[in-house]
Amino acid sequence: MTTSFKLNGKSIEVETAEDANLLWTIRENLQLTGTKFACGIAQCGSCTVHVDGVPTRACITPLASVAGKSVTTIEGLSEKKLSALQEAWIAEQVPQCGYCQSGQIMQAAALLAENPSPSREEIVNHMNGVLCRCGTYLRIIKAIERASTSA
């Protein structure tokens, strides 16, 4: 099956099995490994990408469902340098193991695109459901608050 879509701003066509999902196509076929596999059932958020700007769990998204759409991965969040959000992530020392971080950042980026100055409550509500085994939730909130003030 051939599927055409935009990936990180570039039009692509990819040949896969009919039952291919977005996550494994991104990681295995397209060699973009920033999007992580963790639970495989859309419960943790490590695989979050944007599909037409909406945070989407790539592990359960059929590749066919993104045909003609725009997909952004962590690699496509910023073209030449780190985004303000990624810089805030570093400044607040958010990552510990780092495994969930691309999903966390993609979820946060969608929030800031929609609401550049979210309240703490809006941040917590939006980030709910993206799990961090290391428990860096307070640092995540601080990083989003920092990025929102620098935008």
C-alpha positions as MATLAB code, in Angstrom:
seq = 'MTTSFKLNGKSIEVETAEDANLLWTIRENLQLTGTKFACGIAQCGSCTVHVDGVPTRACITPLASVAGKSVTTIEGLSEKKLSALQEAWIAEQVPQCGYCQSGQIMQAAALLAENPSPSREEIVNHMNGVLCRCGTYLRIIKAIERASTSA';
ca = [
       0.000    0.000    0.000;
       1.318    3.457   -0.895;
       0.395    6.354    1.365;
       1.119   10.012    0.618;
       1.235   12.674    3.306;
       3.365   15.549    4.537;
       5.962   14.672    7.136;
       7.646   17.548    8.906;
       6.654   19.867    6.081;
       7.818   17.650    3.198;
       5.548   15.663    0.892;
       6.358   11.961    0.999;
       5.090    8.646   -0.280;
       5.737    5.484    1.661;
       5.123    1.876    0.722;
       3.931   -0.307    3.619;
       1.716   -3.226    4.495;
      -2.009   -2.417    4.560;
      -2.191   -2.745    8.339;
       0.826   -0.481    9.025;
       0.504    2.072   11.792;
       1.984    5.545   11.886;
       4.482    4.880   14.690;
       6.309    1.981   13.089;
       6.219    3.642    9.683;
       7.894    6.738   11.143;
      10.462    4.734   13.107;
      11.226    1.805   10.815;
      10.464    2.949    7.281;
      11.414    6.615    7.625;
      14.169    6.220   10.253;
      12.889    9.027   12.521;
      13.364    7.497   15.950;
      12.503   10.462   18.171;
       8.914    9.235   18.440;
       8.997    6.431   20.993;
       7.160    3.144   21.445;
       6.172    2.371   25.012;
       2.741    0.934   25.832;
       1.396    0.315   22.327;
      -2.204    0.995   23.420;
      -2.301    4.832   23.445;
      -2.235    5.036   27.238;
       1.154    6.651   27.920;
       1.668    9.311   25.240;
       5.308    8.553   24.427;
       4.369    8.150   20.771;
       2.585   11.524   20.456;
       2.934   13.307   17.116;
       0.810   16.010   15.527;
      -1.602   15.141   12.724;
      -2.862   18.379   11.206;
      -1.770   20.085   14.424;
      -3.654   17.750   16.761;
      -1.712   15.612   19.278;
      -2.177   12.020   18.134;
      -1.004    8.700   19.521;
       0.970    7.236   16.631;
       0.981    3.698   18.056;
      -2.717    3.168   17.306;
      -3.060    5.429   14.259;
      -3.440    3.476   11.024;
      -1.085    4.863    8.408;
      -3.950    5.028    5.905;
      -5.723    7.553    8.166;
      -2.997   10.176    7.608;
      -3.184   10.075    3.808;
      -3.208   13.658    2.532;
      -2.604   15.065    6.027;
       0.311   16.795    7.695;
       2.278   14.864   10.325;
       4.844   16.517   12.589;
       7.263   14.530   14.731;
       9.682   15.795   17.377;
      12.298   16.069   14.610;
      10.060   18.514   12.733;
       9.135   20.727   15.681;
      11.815   23.259   14.798;
      13.808   23.467   11.579;
      17.179   24.985   12.438;
      17.486   25.307   16.193;
      15.687   24.200   19.293;
      12.215   25.605   19.796;
      11.547   27.830   22.814;
       9.780   24.839   24.350;
      12.788   22.564   23.867;
      15.088   25.234   25.320;
      12.762   25.580   28.331;
      12.849   21.795   28.741;
      16.630   21.942   29.030;
      16.650   25.008   31.298;
      14.213   23.368   33.720;
      16.175   20.084   33.588;
      13.036   18.111   32.800;
      14.450   14.853   31.406;
      15.674   12.112   33.650;
      15.473    8.886   31.667;
      14.131   10.940   28.768;
      11.998    8.223   27.237;
       8.665   10.066   27.381;
      10.098   13.468   26.562;
       9.334   13.646   22.852;
       5.704   12.777   23.581;
       5.593   15.300   26.431;
       7.083   18.037   24.242;
       4.723   17.307   21.339;
       1.712   17.426   23.674;
       2.961   20.705   25.185;
       3.703   22.210   21.748;
       0.101   21.614   20.697;
      -1.105   23.399   23.837;
       1.136   26.426   23.231;
       0.113   26.598   19.564;
      -3.516   26.787   20.643;
      -3.005   28.861   23.798;
       0.320   30.752   24.001;
      -0.288   31.788   27.640;
      -1.985   28.893   29.417;
      -2.717   28.946   33.127;
      -1.180   26.289   35.354;
      -4.556   24.541   35.485;
      -4.812   24.544   31.674;
      -1.315   23.071   31.445;
      -2.116   20.299   33.920;
      -5.398   19.471   32.170;
      -3.809   19.409   28.710;
      -0.839   17.298   29.782;
      -2.985   14.803   31.699;
      -2.552   11.366   30.177;
       1.048   11.750   29.012;
       2.879    9.620   31.538;
       6.363   10.091   32.972;
       7.783    7.159   34.919;
      10.392    9.424   36.504;
       7.704   11.758   37.834;
       9.101   15.035   36.494;
       5.620   16.557   36.234;
       6.475   19.702   38.213;
       9.477   20.365   35.954;
       7.303   19.761   32.894;
       4.810   22.358   34.120;
       7.631   24.832   34.835;
       9.111   24.298   31.380;
       5.764   24.957   29.690;
       5.271   28.060   31.834;
       8.793   29.254   30.874;
       8.168   28.633   27.177;
       4.847   30.464   27.325;
       6.512   33.588   28.743;
       9.287   33.534   26.134;
       6.957   33.248   23.151;
];
